[in-house]
Amino acid sequence: MNRPNWFQVSAEGSKALGALHHFATTGTNLPEELIHLVFLRVSQINGCAHCIDIHTRDLIKCGMSVEKIVLIPVWDEATYLFSDLEQAALAWAEEVTRVSETHASDEAYSAALSVFGEKDLVDLTIVIATMNALNRMGISFRMKPLAKA
């Protein structure tokens, strides 16, 4: 089934989500690489091929090694590759993305808060929420990855 280009069908909605994405990528004190790391992990959990493709490319541009990128889905088994900040961001990203299962537990919140502090944790949660929203649009309207065979 052919699905519409949601950017064209709802220009105002697209603009609103674009503004949220712009804030997530430029309006916080979080490092660019960390934002793309979180974007990629959230997209992997949600299964958004378009976003997985885009954010893998973004991490490569930021200088992250392919060896590290391929282990992001199992970061908790390869913690030696990820900084304490990255591990805390990935753990919170998983907690928030799976909120229907986790209910953003007090334990996970406390762990993330101890690393990020209030302002950065709120901003990180906005980053996570932004990618979850964009994943839902990308998946629902079957956005294609840029990758070629």
mmCIF file of C-alpha atoms in Angstrom:
data_model
loop_
_atom_site.group_PDB
_atom_site.id
_atom_site.type_symbol
_atom_site.label_atom_id
_atom_site.label_comp_id
_atom_site.label_asym_id
_atom_site.label_seq_id
_atom_site.Cartn_x
_atom_site.Cartn_y
_atom_site.Cartn_z
ATOM 1 C CA MET A 1 0.000 0.000 0.000
ATOM 2 C CA ASN A 2 1.324 3.418 -0.933
ATOM 3 C CA ARG A 3 1.245 5.868 1.976
ATOM 4 C CA PRO A 4 1.423 9.638 1.666
ATOM 5 C CA ASN A 5 4.402 11.859 2.383
ATOM 6 C CA TRP A 6 3.343 13.167 5.785
ATOM 7 C CA PHE A 7 5.547 16.257 5.385
ATOM 8 C CA GLN A 8 3.442 17.334 2.420
ATOM 9 C CA VAL A 9 0.036 16.298 3.735
ATOM 10 C CA SER A 10 0.428 18.168 7.033
ATOM 11 C CA ALA A 11 2.887 20.989 6.507
ATOM 12 C CA GLU A 12 1.985 22.613 9.848
ATOM 13 C CA GLY A 13 2.345 19.350 11.756
ATOM 14 C CA SER A 14 5.645 18.716 10.019
ATOM 15 C CA LYS A 15 6.796 22.205 10.914
ATOM 16 C CA ALA A 16 5.866 21.653 14.577
ATOM 17 C CA LEU A 17 7.756 18.360 14.774
ATOM 18 C CA GLY A 18 10.655 20.012 12.937
ATOM 19 C CA ALA A 19 10.804 22.719 15.593
ATOM 20 C CA LEU A 20 10.910 20.063 18.304
ATOM 21 C CA HIS A 21 13.703 18.243 16.449
ATOM 22 C CA HIS A 22 15.601 21.526 16.052
ATOM 23 C CA PHE A 23 15.420 22.128 19.807
ATOM 24 C CA ALA A 24 16.496 18.548 20.538
ATOM 25 C CA THR A 25 19.554 18.845 18.303
ATOM 26 C CA THR A 26 20.610 22.451 19.018
ATOM 27 C CA GLY A 27 18.874 23.759 22.127
ATOM 28 C CA THR A 28 20.435 21.667 24.884
ATOM 29 C CA ASN A 29 23.860 21.328 26.479
ATOM 30 C CA LEU A 30 23.975 17.644 25.542
ATOM 31 C CA PRO A 31 26.849 16.621 23.237
ATOM 32 C CA GLU A 32 25.886 16.122 19.574
ATOM 33 C CA GLU A 33 27.238 12.574 19.495
ATOM 34 C CA LEU A 34 25.199 11.663 22.589
ATOM 35 C CA ILE A 35 22.018 12.998 20.966
ATOM 36 C CA HIS A 36 22.582 10.900 17.839
ATOM 37 C CA LEU A 37 23.445 7.876 19.999
ATOM 38 C CA VAL A 38 20.117 8.227 21.790
ATOM 39 C CA PHE A 39 18.283 8.865 18.503
ATOM 40 C CA LEU A 40 19.760 5.659 17.084
ATOM 41 C CA ARG A 41 18.982 3.508 20.120
ATOM 42 C CA VAL A 42 15.383 4.740 20.313
ATOM 43 C CA SER A 43 14.989 4.090 16.576
ATOM 44 C CA GLN A 44 16.390 0.571 16.982
ATOM 45 C CA ILE A 45 13.900 -0.201 19.745
ATOM 46 C CA ASN A 46 11.023 1.150 17.655
ATOM 47 C CA GLY A 47 12.221 -0.465 14.424
ATOM 48 C CA CYS A 48 12.308 2.664 12.255
ATOM 49 C CA ALA A 49 14.534 1.746 9.293
ATOM 50 C CA HIS A 50 14.693 5.313 7.957
ATOM 51 C CA CYS A 51 15.833 6.740 11.299
ATOM 52 C CA ILE A 52 18.274 3.896 11.984
ATOM 53 C CA ASP A 53 19.896 4.638 8.639
ATOM 54 C CA ILE A 54 20.043 8.408 9.228
ATOM 55 C CA HIS A 55 21.396 8.290 12.781
ATOM 56 C CA THR A 56 23.955 5.603 12.021
ATOM 57 C CA ARG A 57 25.281 7.939 9.330
ATOM 58 C CA ASP A 58 25.209 10.856 11.806
ATOM 59 C CA LEU A 59 27.279 8.888 14.333
ATOM 60 C CA ILE A 60 29.822 7.972 11.658
ATOM 61 C CA LYS A 61 30.071 11.677 10.745
ATOM 62 C CA CYS A 62 30.644 12.458 14.444
ATOM 63 C CA GLY A 63 33.571 10.025 14.406
ATOM 64 C CA MET A 64 32.081 7.033 16.196
ATOM 65 C CA SER A 65 33.635 3.753 15.068
ATOM 66 C CA VAL A 66 31.561 1.187 13.212
ATOM 67 C CA GLU A 67 32.682 -1.375 15.808
ATOM 68 C CA LYS A 68 30.995 0.668 18.549
ATOM 69 C CA ILE A 69 27.902 1.481 16.467
ATOM 70 C CA VAL A 70 27.117 -2.175 15.750
ATOM 71 C CA LEU A 71 27.196 -2.934 19.483
ATOM 72 C CA ILE A 72 24.710 -0.233 20.489
ATOM 73 C CA PRO A 73 21.799 -2.725 20.676
ATOM 74 C CA VAL A 74 23.810 -4.696 23.253
ATOM 75 C CA TRP A 75 25.608 -1.778 24.900
ATOM 76 C CA ASP A 76 25.014 -3.243 28.361
ATOM 77 C CA GLU A 77 27.125 -6.255 27.328
ATOM 78 C CA ALA A 78 29.895 -4.017 25.944
ATOM 79 C CA THR A 79 29.987 -1.309 28.594
ATOM 80 C CA TYR A 80 33.735 -0.865 28.209
ATOM 81 C CA LEU A 81 33.023 0.864 24.865
ATOM 82 C CA PHE A 82 30.583 3.378 26.346
ATOM 83 C CA SER A 83 31.284 6.207 28.776
ATOM 84 C CA ASP A 84 29.316 6.519 32.008
ATOM 85 C CA LEU A 85 27.354 9.383 30.394
ATOM 86 C CA GLU A 86 26.544 7.266 27.324
ATOM 87 C CA GLN A 87 25.499 4.300 29.455
ATOM 88 C CA ALA A 88 23.209 6.475 31.563
ATOM 89 C CA ALA A 89 21.686 8.058 28.429
ATOM 90 C CA LEU A 90 21.131 4.674 26.786
ATOM 91 C CA ALA A 91 19.564 3.212 29.929
ATOM 92 C CA TRP A 92 17.201 6.183 30.297
ATOM 93 C CA ALA A 93 16.383 6.109 26.561
ATOM 94 C CA GLU A 94 15.344 2.464 26.870
ATOM 95 C CA GLU A 95 13.354 3.174 30.040
ATOM 96 C CA VAL A 96 11.433 6.070 28.489
ATOM 97 C CA THR A 97 10.924 4.434 25.086
ATOM 98 C CA ARG A 98 9.471 1.356 26.793
ATOM 99 C CA VAL A 99 7.440 3.462 29.218
ATOM 100 C CA SER A 100 4.346 1.267 28.845
ATOM 101 C CA GLU A 101 6.394 -1.563 30.367
ATOM 102 C CA THR A 102 8.728 0.340 32.708
ATOM 103 C CA HIS A 103 6.562 3.251 33.848
ATOM 104 C CA ALA A 104 9.832 5.234 34.100
ATOM 105 C CA SER A 105 10.745 3.584 37.388
ATOM 106 C CA ASP A 106 12.033 5.555 40.355
ATOM 107 C CA GLU A 107 15.233 3.505 40.286
ATOM 108 C CA ALA A 108 15.940 4.333 36.653
ATOM 109 C CA TYR A 109 15.047 7.984 37.199
ATOM 110 C CA SER A 110 17.383 8.252 40.200
ATOM 111 C CA ALA A 111 20.209 6.605 38.286
ATOM 112 C CA ALA A 112 19.798 8.985 35.329
ATOM 113 C CA LEU A 113 19.395 12.016 37.584
ATOM 114 C CA SER A 114 22.626 11.221 39.404
ATOM 115 C CA VAL A 115 24.524 11.442 36.115
ATOM 116 C CA PHE A 116 22.686 14.249 34.319
ATOM 117 C CA GLY A 117 21.142 16.542 36.920
ATOM 118 C CA GLU A 118 17.644 17.964 36.514
ATOM 119 C CA LYS A 119 18.033 20.275 33.500
ATOM 120 C CA ASP A 120 20.052 17.888 31.348
ATOM 121 C CA LEU A 121 17.769 14.978 32.287
ATOM 122 C CA VAL A 122 14.696 16.941 31.226
ATOM 123 C CA ASP A 123 16.466 17.873 27.982
ATOM 124 C CA LEU A 124 17.541 14.255 27.434
ATOM 125 C CA THR A 125 13.946 13.158 27.929
ATOM 126 C CA ILE A 126 12.848 15.722 25.328
ATOM 127 C CA VAL A 127 15.449 14.236 22.947
ATOM 128 C CA ILE A 128 14.045 10.757 23.601
ATOM 129 C CA ALA A 129 10.428 11.905 23.193
ATOM 130 C CA THR A 130 11.306 13.707 19.963
ATOM 131 C CA MET A 131 12.754 10.589 18.379
ATOM 132 C CA ASN A 132 9.858 8.458 19.579
ATOM 133 C CA ALA A 133 7.433 10.878 17.882
ATOM 134 C CA LEU A 134 9.454 10.948 14.661
ATOM 135 C CA ASN A 135 9.773 7.145 14.662
ATOM 136 C CA ARG A 136 6.031 6.817 14.870
ATOM 137 C CA MET A 137 5.604 9.084 11.868
ATOM 138 C CA GLY A 138 8.369 7.372 9.892
ATOM 139 C CA ILE A 139 7.066 3.882 10.574
ATOM 140 C CA SER A 140 3.404 4.761 10.078
ATOM 141 C CA PHE A 141 4.066 6.362 6.694
ATOM 142 C CA ARG A 142 6.802 3.882 5.636
ATOM 143 C CA MET A 143 9.668 6.314 5.161
ATOM 144 C CA LYS A 144 12.404 4.549 3.250
ATOM 145 C CA PRO A 145 16.034 4.399 4.359
ATOM 146 C CA LEU A 146 18.634 6.153 2.216
ATOM 147 C CA ALA A 147 20.709 2.965 1.998
ATOM 148 C CA LYS A 148 21.267 1.434 -1.422
ATOM 149 C CA ALA A 149 21.946 -2.222 -2.235
#
